[in-house]
Amino acid sequence: MNALKKLLGLIWIALGVSAGIYLIYFQAVPLFEKGGNDLVPAIIYTFVLAPLISIGMSVFGYYSLTGEFDNV
């Protein structure tokens, strides 16, 4: 079971990175290009949501990978 948790840790890290890329390239960049009223959501996606989601998922994966959840 611990090996499965470590494998899923790698998957969480990959999901964290891919979620950040998705939010920036496929959500924020088109909103930046439109401008106008869409500028505020683009700023929120880029500077709030993308780092929060990416770092949170990656840290969770890192903890799972290093064995922090072996006792659970």
mmCIF file of C-alpha atoms in Angstrom:
data_model
loop_
_atom_site.group_PDB
_atom_site.id
_atom_site.type_symbol
_atom_site.label_atom_id
_atom_site.label_comp_id
_atom_site.label_asym_id
_atom_site.label_seq_id
_atom_site.Cartn_x
_atom_site.Cartn_y
_atom_site.Cartn_z
ATOM 1 C CA MET A 1 0.000 0.000 0.000
ATOM 2 C CA ASN A 2 2.880 2.370 0.730
ATOM 3 C CA ALA A 3 4.268 1.779 -2.766
ATOM 4 C CA LEU A 4 0.895 2.791 -4.188
ATOM 5 C CA LYS A 5 0.954 5.974 -2.085
ATOM 6 C CA LYS A 6 4.419 6.825 -3.433
ATOM 7 C CA LEU A 7 3.308 6.213 -7.002
ATOM 8 C CA LEU A 8 0.263 8.406 -6.468
ATOM 9 C CA GLY A 9 2.607 11.053 -5.047
ATOM 10 C CA LEU A 10 4.319 11.251 -8.426
ATOM 11 C CA ILE A 11 0.936 11.506 -10.094
ATOM 12 C CA TRP A 12 -0.105 14.371 -7.765
ATOM 13 C CA ILE A 13 3.106 16.242 -8.581
ATOM 14 C CA ALA A 14 2.472 15.795 -12.310
ATOM 15 C CA LEU A 15 -1.149 16.916 -11.872
ATOM 16 C CA GLY A 16 -0.005 19.993 -9.962
ATOM 17 C CA VAL A 17 2.373 21.044 -12.707
ATOM 18 C CA SER A 18 -0.133 20.320 -15.456
ATOM 19 C CA ALA A 19 -2.893 22.222 -13.614
ATOM 20 C CA GLY A 20 -0.651 25.275 -13.386
ATOM 21 C CA ILE A 21 0.208 25.073 -17.075
ATOM 22 C CA TYR A 22 -3.448 24.620 -17.983
ATOM 23 C CA LEU A 23 -4.600 27.592 -15.917
ATOM 24 C CA ILE A 24 -1.939 29.907 -17.288
ATOM 25 C CA TYR A 25 -1.790 28.926 -20.953
ATOM 26 C CA PHE A 26 -5.349 27.887 -21.672
ATOM 27 C CA GLN A 27 -7.307 30.132 -19.304
ATOM 28 C CA ALA A 28 -5.325 33.254 -18.438
ATOM 29 C CA VAL A 29 -3.557 33.961 -21.737
ATOM 30 C CA PRO A 30 -6.774 34.091 -23.825
ATOM 31 C CA LEU A 31 -8.313 36.374 -21.207
ATOM 32 C CA PHE A 32 -5.243 38.648 -21.284
ATOM 33 C CA GLU A 33 -5.528 38.850 -25.058
ATOM 34 C CA LYS A 34 -9.194 39.895 -24.881
ATOM 35 C CA GLY A 35 -8.483 42.631 -22.347
ATOM 36 C CA GLY A 36 -11.262 44.832 -21.016
ATOM 37 C CA ASN A 37 -13.450 43.207 -18.386
ATOM 38 C CA ASP A 38 -11.646 39.882 -18.785
ATOM 39 C CA LEU A 39 -8.418 41.276 -17.355
ATOM 40 C CA VAL A 40 -9.417 40.771 -13.699
ATOM 41 C CA PRO A 41 -10.140 37.016 -14.031
ATOM 42 C CA ALA A 42 -6.882 36.630 -15.967
ATOM 43 C CA ILE A 43 -4.938 38.248 -13.130
ATOM 44 C CA ILE A 44 -6.706 36.037 -10.592
ATOM 45 C CA TYR A 45 -5.980 32.882 -12.622
ATOM 46 C CA THR A 46 -2.337 33.819 -13.126
ATOM 47 C CA PHE A 47 -1.297 35.172 -9.743
ATOM 48 C CA VAL A 48 -3.694 33.502 -7.288
ATOM 49 C CA LEU A 49 -5.227 30.256 -8.530
ATOM 50 C CA ALA A 50 -2.413 28.790 -10.628
ATOM 51 C CA PRO A 51 0.294 29.029 -7.926
ATOM 52 C CA LEU A 52 -2.092 27.998 -5.157
ATOM 53 C CA ILE A 53 -3.328 24.905 -6.967
ATOM 54 C CA SER A 54 0.068 23.950 -8.411
ATOM 55 C CA ILE A 55 1.999 24.331 -5.186
ATOM 56 C CA GLY A 56 -0.715 22.692 -3.098
ATOM 57 C CA MET A 57 -0.987 19.623 -5.284
ATOM 58 C CA SER A 58 2.786 19.337 -5.685
ATOM 59 C CA VAL A 59 3.432 19.606 -1.947
ATOM 60 C CA PHE A 60 0.780 16.967 -1.282
ATOM 61 C CA GLY A 61 2.486 14.713 -3.830
ATOM 62 C CA TYR A 62 5.896 15.400 -2.318
ATOM 63 C CA TYR A 63 4.671 14.466 1.148
ATOM 64 C CA SER A 64 3.140 11.299 -0.234
ATOM 65 C CA LEU A 65 6.343 10.503 -2.114
ATOM 66 C CA THR A 66 8.564 10.982 0.941
ATOM 67 C CA GLY A 67 6.373 8.771 3.122
ATOM 68 C CA GLU A 68 4.625 11.290 5.353
ATOM 69 C CA PHE A 69 1.362 9.390 4.943
ATOM 70 C CA ASP A 70 2.720 5.894 5.608
ATOM 71 C CA ASN A 71 1.022 5.703 9.002
ATOM 72 C CA VAL A 72 -2.396 6.670 7.683
#
